[in-house]
Amino acid sequence: RVIEFAHEHTPETPVIVLTGYGSMESAIQTMRCGAYDYLTKPCETDELFLSIERGVEWKRMKQRERALEGQLIEEHKLAAIGMLAAGIAHNLNNLLTGILGYAELLKMDAPAKLEYVDSIIESAEGMAKIINTLLQKSRQEQTSERQLIDLNQLLQAELELLQADMV
């Protein structure tokens, strides 16, 4: 019970059991419960100190492991953000190419043709949809509280982003 209590309240603290009534069965049971080490009395001081030193080193390694895992998670997040930004830039550049191309055609053609103007407006509206979807997503990511979402609306927004990727 002491081992379970220690693991519940301080999971990274290694528990060393020192007992005067040691047996193979109790040692196995104790180690299965999560003890770091099992020593029996009488115990040499050097043996106890060595067990404590190894336990302290084990705790340091666990803390280092957790810190490295946290760094790795942050790096994955940054990589995902970078990929998202690249996808956004690609989608916006595709639409901007259309806007700029049609604007150049209008510029070259003295009497402006309305069909070009419609295409410019359509491309600009496509960009506005992508930007609004991204703003909504970033706002949702910034809040830590749970909220109800409309699954249909979410899927529609995702499909619009995917369709924009095909432009």
PDB file of N, CA, C and O in Angstrom, residues 59-118:
ATOM      1  N   LYS A  59      15.472   8.679 -11.266  1.00  0.00           N
ATOM      2  CA  LYS A  59      14.520   9.791 -11.236  1.00  0.00           C
ATOM      3  C   LYS A  59      14.979  10.909 -12.176  1.00  0.00           C
ATOM      4  O   LYS A  59      14.173  11.481 -12.900  1.00  0.00           O
ATOM      5  N   ARG A  60      16.265  11.214 -12.161  1.00  0.00           N
ATOM      6  CA  ARG A  60      16.791  12.246 -13.068  1.00  0.00           C
ATOM      7  C   ARG A  60      16.554  11.849 -14.531  1.00  0.00           C
ATOM      8  O   ARG A  60      16.202  12.684 -15.352  1.00  0.00           O
ATOM      9  N   MET A  61      16.793  10.581 -14.831  1.00  0.00           N
ATOM     10  CA  MET A  61      16.582  10.114 -16.206  1.00  0.00           C
ATOM     11  C   MET A  61      15.114  10.211 -16.604  1.00  0.00           C
ATOM     12  O   MET A  61      14.791  10.595 -17.733  1.00  0.00           O
ATOM     13  N   LYS A  62      14.211   9.898 -15.695  1.00  0.00           N
ATOM     14  CA  LYS A  62      12.776  10.014 -15.980  1.00  0.00           C
ATOM     15  C   LYS A  62      12.388  11.464 -16.234  1.00  0.00           C
ATOM     16  O   LYS A  62      11.613  11.767 -17.142  1.00  0.00           O
ATOM     17  N   GLN A  63      12.929  12.376 -15.420  1.00  0.00           N
ATOM     18  CA  GLN A  63      12.637  13.795 -15.617  1.00  0.00           C
ATOM     19  C   GLN A  63      13.195  14.276 -16.957  1.00  0.00           C
ATOM     20  O   GLN A  63      12.541  15.025 -17.676  1.00  0.00           O
ATOM     21  N   ARG A  64      14.380  13.843 -17.278  1.00  0.00           N
ATOM     22  CA  ARG A  64      14.994  14.210 -18.567  1.00  0.00           C
ATOM     23  C   ARG A  64      14.177  13.638 -19.720  1.00  0.00           C
ATOM     24  O   ARG A  64      13.950  14.315 -20.721  1.00  0.00           O
ATOM     25  N   GLU A  65      13.727  12.396 -19.565  1.00  0.00           N
ATOM     26  CA  GLU A  65      12.903  11.760 -20.591  1.00  0.00           C
ATOM     27  C   GLU A  65      11.621  12.564 -20.822  1.00  0.00           C
ATOM     28  O   GLU A  65      11.227  12.816 -21.962  1.00  0.00           O
ATOM     29  N   ARG A  66      10.968  12.979 -19.747  1.00  0.00           N
ATOM     30  CA  ARG A  66       9.741  13.757 -19.873  1.00  0.00           C
ATOM     31  C   ARG A  66      10.015  15.107 -20.542  1.00  0.00           C
ATOM     32  O   ARG A  66       9.247  15.573 -21.360  1.00  0.00           O
ATOM     33  N   ALA A  67      11.147  15.739 -20.178  1.00  0.00           N
ATOM     34  CA  ALA A  67      11.497  17.021 -20.794  1.00  0.00           C
ATOM     35  C   ALA A  67      11.743  16.850 -22.294  1.00  0.00           C
ATOM     36  O   ALA A  67      11.281  17.653 -23.106  1.00  0.00           O
ATOM     37  N   LEU A  68      12.444  15.784 -22.669  1.00  0.00           N
ATOM     38  CA  LEU A  68      12.700  15.527 -24.089  1.00  0.00           C
ATOM     39  C   LEU A  68      11.409  15.208 -24.843  1.00  0.00           C
ATOM     40  O   LEU A  68      11.237  15.644 -25.988  1.00  0.00           O
ATOM     41  N   GLU A  69      10.510  14.462 -24.204  1.00  0.00           N
ATOM     42  CA  GLU A  69       9.217  14.175 -24.835  1.00  0.00           C
ATOM     43  C   GLU A  69       8.448  15.475 -25.072  1.00  0.00           C
ATOM     44  O   GLU A  69       7.842  15.655 -26.121  1.00  0.00           O
ATOM     45  N   GLY A  70       8.484  16.378 -24.089  1.00  0.00           N
ATOM     46  CA  GLY A  70       7.821  17.674 -24.243  1.00  0.00           C
ATOM     47  C   GLY A  70       8.414  18.474 -25.389  1.00  0.00           C
ATOM     48  O   GLY A  70       7.692  19.083 -26.180  1.00  0.00           O
ATOM     49  N   GLN A  71       9.743  18.455 -25.505  1.00  0.00           N
ATOM     50  CA  GLN A  71      10.397  19.158 -26.609  1.00  0.00           C
ATOM     51  C   GLN A  71      10.012  18.553 -27.954  1.00  0.00           C
ATOM     52  O   GLN A  71       9.768  19.274 -28.926  1.00  0.00           O
ATOM     53  N   LEU A  72       9.954  17.237 -27.990  1.00  0.00           N
ATOM     54  CA  LEU A  72       9.588  16.557 -29.233  1.00  0.00           C
ATOM     55  C   LEU A  72       8.159  16.902 -29.642  1.00  0.00           C
ATOM     56  O   LEU A  72       7.887  17.171 -30.820  1.00  0.00           O
ATOM     57  N   ILE A  73       7.262  16.938 -28.682  1.00  0.00           N
ATOM     58  CA  ILE A  73       5.873  17.301 -28.973  1.00  0.00           C
ATOM     59  C   ILE A  73       5.806  18.730 -29.510  1.00  0.00           C
ATOM     60  O   ILE A  73       5.107  18.999 -30.491  1.00  0.00           O
ATOM     61  N   GLU A  74       6.557  19.646 -28.885  1.00  0.00           N
ATOM     62  CA  GLU A  74       6.574  21.034 -29.351  1.00  0.00           C
ATOM     63  C   GLU A  74       7.137  21.125 -30.764  1.00  0.00           C
ATOM     64  O   GLU A  74       6.628  21.882 -31.597  1.00  0.00           O
ATOM     65  N   GLU A  75       8.176  20.345 -31.050  1.00  0.00           N
ATOM     66  CA  GLU A  75       8.754  20.354 -32.396  1.00  0.00           C
ATOM     67  C   GLU A  75       7.760  19.828 -33.417  1.00  0.00           C
ATOM     68  O   GLU A  75       7.664  20.352 -34.528  1.00  0.00           O
ATOM     69  N   HIS A  76       7.007  18.796 -33.048  1.00  0.00           N
ATOM     70  CA  HIS A  76       5.983  18.264 -33.958  1.00  0.00           C
ATOM     71  C   HIS A  76       4.897  19.311 -34.203  1.00  0.00           C
ATOM     72  O   HIS A  76       4.401  19.453 -35.323  1.00  0.00           O
ATOM     73  N   LYS A  77       4.525  20.036 -33.147  1.00  0.00           N
ATOM     74  CA  LYS A  77       3.519  21.085 -33.302  1.00  0.00           C
ATOM     75  C   LYS A  77       4.017  22.164 -34.257  1.00  0.00           C
ATOM     76  O   LYS A  77       3.288  22.620 -35.136  1.00  0.00           O
ATOM     77  N   LEU A  78       5.277  22.578 -34.054  1.00  0.00           N
ATOM     78  CA  LEU A  78       5.840  23.607 -34.926  1.00  0.00           C
ATOM     79  C   LEU A  78       5.937  23.120 -36.368  1.00  0.00           C
ATOM     80  O   LEU A  78       5.676  23.884 -37.309  1.00  0.00           O
ATOM     81  N   ALA A  79       6.288  21.852 -36.553  1.00  0.00           N
ATOM     82  CA  ALA A  79       6.352  21.305 -37.906  1.00  0.00           C
ATOM     83  C   ALA A  79       4.964  21.296 -38.539  1.00  0.00           C
ATOM     84  O   ALA A  79       4.807  21.624 -39.719  1.00  0.00           O
ATOM     85  N   ALA A  80       3.955  20.935 -37.755  1.00  0.00           N
ATOM     86  CA  ALA A  80       2.585  20.917 -38.281  1.00  0.00           C
ATOM     87  C   ALA A  80       2.129  22.326 -38.641  1.00  0.00           C
ATOM     88  O   ALA A  80       1.482  22.537 -39.678  1.00  0.00           O
ATOM     89  N   ILE A  81       2.495  23.295 -37.807  1.00  0.00           N
ATOM     90  CA  ILE A  81       2.139  24.687 -38.100  1.00  0.00           C
ATOM     91  C   ILE A  81       2.838  25.126 -39.389  1.00  0.00           C
ATOM     92  O   ILE A  81       2.245  25.796 -40.233  1.00  0.00           O
ATOM     93  N   GLY A  82       4.091  24.735 -39.535  1.00  0.00           N
ATOM     94  CA  GLY A  82       4.827  25.073 -40.758  1.00  0.00           C
ATOM     95  C   GLY A  82       4.185  24.469 -41.994  1.00  0.00           C
ATOM     96  O   GLY A  82       4.071  25.124 -43.034  1.00  0.00           O
ATOM     97  N   MET A  83       3.760  23.220 -41.886  1.00  0.00           N
ATOM     98  CA  MET A  83       3.088  22.571 -43.014  1.00  0.00           C
ATOM     99  C   MET A  83       1.768  23.262 -43.320  1.00  0.00           C
ATOM    100  O   MET A  83       1.413  23.463 -44.483  1.00  0.00           O
ATOM    101  N   LEU A  84       1.040  23.627 -42.280  1.00  0.00           N
ATOM    102  CA  LEU A  84      -0.217  24.333 -42.472  1.00  0.00           C
ATOM    103  C   LEU A  84       0.027  25.671 -43.161  1.00  0.00           C
ATOM    104  O   LEU A  84      -0.664  26.036 -44.107  1.00  0.00           O
ATOM    105  N   ALA A  85       1.041  26.390 -42.691  1.00  0.00           N
ATOM    106  CA  ALA A  85       1.357  27.691 -43.287  1.00  0.00           C
ATOM    107  C   ALA A  85       1.748  27.530 -44.756  1.00  0.00           C
ATOM    108  O   ALA A  85       1.347  28.335 -45.603  1.00  0.00           O
ATOM    109  N   ALA A  86       2.501  26.485 -45.059  1.00  0.00           N
ATOM    110  CA  ALA A  86       2.890  26.248 -46.451  1.00  0.00           C
ATOM    111  C   ALA A  86       1.662  25.947 -47.306  1.00  0.00           C
ATOM    112  O   ALA A  86       1.548  26.442 -48.435  1.00  0.00           O
ATOM    113  N   GLY A  87       0.748  25.149 -46.778  1.00  0.00           N
ATOM    114  CA  GLY A  87      -0.484  24.845 -47.514  1.00  0.00           C
ATOM    115  C   GLY A  87      -1.335  26.084 -47.733  1.00  0.00           C
ATOM    116  O   GLY A  87      -1.896  26.296 -48.816  1.00  0.00           O
ATOM    117  N   ILE A  88      -1.395  26.912 -46.707  1.00  0.00           N
ATOM    118  CA  ILE A  88      -2.164  28.160 -46.817  1.00  0.00           C
ATOM    119  C   ILE A  88      -1.543  29.055 -47.877  1.00  0.00           C
ATOM    120  O   ILE A  88      -2.232  29.599 -48.740  1.00  0.00           O
ATOM    121  N   ALA A  89      -0.226  29.202 -47.803  1.00  0.00           N
ATOM    122  CA  ALA A  89       0.456  30.056 -48.772  1.00  0.00           C
ATOM    123  C   ALA A  89       0.229  29.542 -50.192  1.00  0.00           C
ATOM    124  O   ALA A  89      -0.011  30.328 -51.117  1.00  0.00           O
ATOM    125  N   HIS A  90       0.292  28.231 -50.362  1.00  0.00           N
ATOM    126  CA  HIS A  90       0.053  27.635 -51.682  1.00  0.00           C
ATOM    127  C   HIS A  90      -1.352  27.962 -52.174  1.00  0.00           C
ATOM    128  O   HIS A  90      -1.534  28.408 -53.314  1.00  0.00           O
ATOM    129  N   ASN A  91      -2.347  27.754 -51.316  1.00  0.00           N
ATOM    130  CA  ASN A  91      -3.735  28.028 -51.716  1.00  0.00           C
ATOM    131  C   ASN A  91      -3.940  29.504 -52.035  1.00  0.00           C
ATOM    132  O   ASN A  91      -4.593  29.855 -53.029  1.00  0.00           O
ATOM    133  N   LEU A  92      -3.408  30.381 -51.205  1.00  0.00           N
ATOM    134  CA  LEU A  92      -3.563  31.816 -51.443  1.00  0.00           C
ATOM    135  C   LEU A  92      -2.832  32.250 -52.708  1.00  0.00           C
ATOM    136  O   LEU A  92      -3.333  33.078 -53.477  1.00  0.00           O
ATOM    137  N   ASN A  93      -1.654  31.676 -52.926  1.00  0.00           N
ATOM    138  CA  ASN A  93      -0.914  32.028 -54.146  1.00  0.00           C
ATOM    139  C   ASN A  93      -1.647  31.580 -55.403  1.00  0.00           C
ATOM    140  O   ASN A  93      -1.618  32.275 -56.422  1.00  0.00           O
ATOM    141  N   ASN A  94      -2.282  30.412 -55.354  1.00  0.00           N
ATOM    142  CA  ASN A  94      -3.058  29.958 -56.520  1.00  0.00           C
ATOM    143  C   ASN A  94      -4.169  30.952 -56.846  1.00  0.00           C
ATOM    144  O   ASN A  94      -4.380  31.309 -58.004  1.00  0.00           O
ATOM    145  N   LEU A  95      -4.893  31.368 -55.812  1.00  0.00           N
ATOM    146  CA  LEU A  95      -5.977  32.315 -56.041  1.00  0.00           C
ATOM    147  C   LEU A  95      -5.447  33.682 -56.463  1.00  0.00           C
ATOM    148  O   LEU A  95      -6.027  34.348 -57.328  1.00  0.00           O
ATOM    149  N   LEU A  96      -4.341  34.105 -55.858  1.00  0.00           N
ATOM    150  CA  LEU A  96      -3.765  35.395 -56.229  1.00  0.00           C
ATOM    151  C   LEU A  96      -3.279  35.403 -57.670  1.00  0.00           C
ATOM    152  O   LEU A  96      -3.343  36.430 -58.351  1.00  0.00           O
ATOM    153  N   THR A  97      -2.796  34.269 -58.136  1.00  0.00           N
ATOM    154  CA  THR A  97      -2.373  34.179 -59.531  1.00  0.00           C
ATOM    155  C   THR A  97      -3.547  34.475 -60.458  1.00  0.00           C
ATOM    156  O   THR A  97      -3.403  35.214 -61.446  1.00  0.00           O
ATOM    157  N   GLY A  98      -4.703  33.906 -60.119  1.00  0.00           N
ATOM    158  CA  GLY A  98      -5.901  34.189 -60.916  1.00  0.00           C
ATOM    159  C   GLY A  98      -6.281  35.658 -60.860  1.00  0.00           C
ATOM    160  O   GLY A  98      -6.591  36.279 -61.891  1.00  0.00           O
ATOM    161  N   ILE A  99      -6.261  36.234 -59.678  1.00  0.00           N
ATOM    162  CA  ILE A  99      -6.613  37.646 -59.511  1.00  0.00           C
ATOM    163  C   ILE A  99      -5.659  38.522 -60.329  1.00  0.00           C
ATOM    164  O   ILE A  99      -6.082  39.396 -61.092  1.00  0.00           O
ATOM    165  N   LEU A 100      -4.372  38.268 -60.175  1.00  0.00           N
ATOM    166  CA  LEU A 100      -3.387  39.086 -60.882  1.00  0.00           C
ATOM    167  C   LEU A 100      -3.457  38.884 -62.392  1.00  0.00           C
ATOM    168  O   LEU A 100      -3.324  39.840 -63.167  1.00  0.00           O
ATOM    169  N   GLY A 101      -3.663  37.650 -62.804  1.00  0.00           N
ATOM    170  CA  GLY A 101      -3.766  37.374 -64.245  1.00  0.00           C
ATOM    171  C   GLY A 101      -4.943  38.094 -64.873  1.00  0.00           C
ATOM    172  O   GLY A 101      -4.806  38.732 -65.936  1.00  0.00           O
ATOM    173  N   TYR A 102      -6.096  37.996 -64.243  1.00  0.00           N
ATOM    174  CA  TYR A 102      -7.277  38.669 -64.791  1.00  0.00           C
ATOM    175  C   TYR A 102      -7.143  40.190 -64.709  1.00  0.00           C
ATOM    176  O   TYR A 102      -7.593  40.915 -65.591  1.00  0.00           O
ATOM    177  N   ALA A 103      -6.491  40.678 -63.672  1.00  0.00           N
ATOM    178  CA  ALA A 103      -6.273  42.119 -63.566  1.00  0.00           C
ATOM    179  C   ALA A 103      -5.363  42.603 -64.693  1.00  0.00           C
ATOM    180  O   ALA A 103      -5.585  43.675 -65.267  1.00  0.00           O
ATOM    181  N   GLU A 104      -4.331  41.812 -65.030  1.00  0.00           N
ATOM    182  CA  GLU A 104      -3.452  42.165 -66.148  1.00  0.00           C
ATOM    183  C   GLU A 104      -4.222  42.184 -67.465  1.00  0.00           C
ATOM    184  O   GLU A 104      -3.999  43.057 -68.308  1.00  0.00           O
ATOM    185  N   LEU A 105      -5.116  41.226 -67.647  1.00  0.00           N
ATOM    186  CA  LEU A 105      -5.930  41.212 -68.872  1.00  0.00           C
ATOM    187  C   LEU A 105      -6.795  42.461 -68.959  1.00  0.00           C
ATOM    188  O   LEU A 105      -6.960  43.050 -70.037  1.00  0.00           O
ATOM    189  N   LEU A 106      -7.384  42.857 -67.828  1.00  0.00           N
ATOM    190  CA  LEU A 106      -8.186  44.083 -67.816  1.00  0.00           C
ATOM    191  C   LEU A 106      -7.328  45.298 -68.155  1.00  0.00           C
ATOM    192  O   LEU A 106      -7.752  46.209 -68.876  1.00  0.00           O
ATOM    193  N   LYS A 107      -6.128  45.311 -67.623  1.00  0.00           N
ATOM    194  CA  LYS A 107      -5.221  46.431 -67.831  1.00  0.00           C
ATOM    195  C   LYS A 107      -4.824  46.547 -69.314  1.00  0.00           C
ATOM    196  O   LYS A 107      -4.710  47.645 -69.850  1.00  0.00           O
ATOM    197  N   MET A 108      -4.608  45.397 -69.956  1.00  0.00           N
ATOM    198  CA  MET A 108      -4.199  45.405 -71.363  1.00  0.00           C
ATOM    199  C   MET A 108      -5.372  45.738 -72.292  1.00  0.00           C
ATOM    200  O   MET A 108      -5.178  46.274 -73.367  1.00  0.00           O
ATOM    201  N   ASP A 109      -6.565  45.391 -71.888  1.00  0.00           N
ATOM    202  CA  ASP A 109      -7.735  45.564 -72.737  1.00  0.00           C
ATOM    203  C   ASP A 109      -8.390  46.897 -72.388  1.00  0.00           C
ATOM    204  O   ASP A 109      -8.935  47.059 -71.309  1.00  0.00           O
ATOM    205  N   ALA A 110      -8.340  47.831 -73.280  1.00  0.00           N
ATOM    206  CA  ALA A 110      -8.878  49.163 -72.997  1.00  0.00           C
ATOM    207  C   ALA A 110     -10.327  49.111 -72.542  1.00  0.00           C
ATOM    208  O   ALA A 110     -10.641  49.567 -71.454  1.00  0.00           O
ATOM    209  N   PRO A 111     -11.259  48.596 -73.310  1.00  0.00           N
ATOM    210  CA  PRO A 111     -12.626  48.494 -72.794  1.00  0.00           C
ATOM    211  C   PRO A 111     -12.716  47.248 -71.900  1.00  0.00           C
ATOM    212  O   PRO A 111     -12.618  46.124 -72.368  1.00  0.00           O
ATOM    213  N   ALA A 112     -12.833  47.454 -70.640  1.00  0.00           N
ATOM    214  CA  ALA A 112     -12.868  46.357 -69.662  1.00  0.00           C
ATOM    215  C   ALA A 112     -14.004  45.394 -69.964  1.00  0.00           C
ATOM    216  O   ALA A 112     -15.113  45.794 -70.286  1.00  0.00           O
ATOM    217  N   LYS A 113     -13.678  44.120 -69.859  1.00  0.00           N
ATOM    218  CA  LYS A 113     -14.685  43.090 -70.103  1.00  0.00           C
ATOM    219  C   LYS A 113     -15.209  42.603 -68.758  1.00  0.00           C
ATOM    220  O   LYS A 113     -14.439  42.275 -67.866  1.00  0.00           O
ATOM    221  N   LEU A 114     -16.512  42.532 -68.642  1.00  0.00           N
ATOM    222  CA  LEU A 114     -17.138  42.152 -67.374  1.00  0.00           C
ATOM    223  C   LEU A 114     -16.822  40.714 -66.966  1.00  0.00           C
ATOM    224  O   LEU A 114     -16.772  40.412 -65.786  1.00  0.00           O
ATOM    225  N   GLU A 115     -16.581  39.819 -67.921  1.00  0.00           N
ATOM    226  CA  GLU A 115     -16.284  38.427 -67.549  1.00  0.00           C
ATOM    227  C   GLU A 115     -14.993  38.341 -66.741  1.00  0.00           C
ATOM    228  O   GLU A 115     -14.858  37.515 -65.856  1.00  0.00           O
ATOM    229  N   TYR A 116     -14.014  39.208 -67.035  1.00  0.00           N
ATOM    230  CA  TYR A 116     -12.781  39.221 -66.265  1.00  0.00           C
ATOM    231  C   TYR A 116     -13.030  39.726 -64.848  1.00  0.00           C
ATOM    232  O   TYR A 116     -12.471  39.219 -63.885  1.00  0.00           O
ATOM    233  N   VAL A 117     -13.859  40.717 -64.727  1.00  0.00           N
ATOM    234  CA  VAL A 117     -14.184  41.274 -63.418  1.00  0.00           C
ATOM    235  C   VAL A 117     -14.855  40.213 -62.551  1.00  0.00           C
ATOM    236  O   VAL A 117     -14.536  40.062 -61.368  1.00  0.00           O
ATOM    237  N   ASP A 118     -15.761  39.444 -63.142  1.00  0.00           N
ATOM    238  CA  ASP A 118     -16.425  38.366 -62.401  1.00  0.00           C
ATOM    239  C   ASP A 118     -15.413  37.328 -61.912  1.00  0.00           C
ATOM    240  O   ASP A 118     -15.508  36.842 -60.788  1.00  0.00           O
TER     241      ASP A 118
END
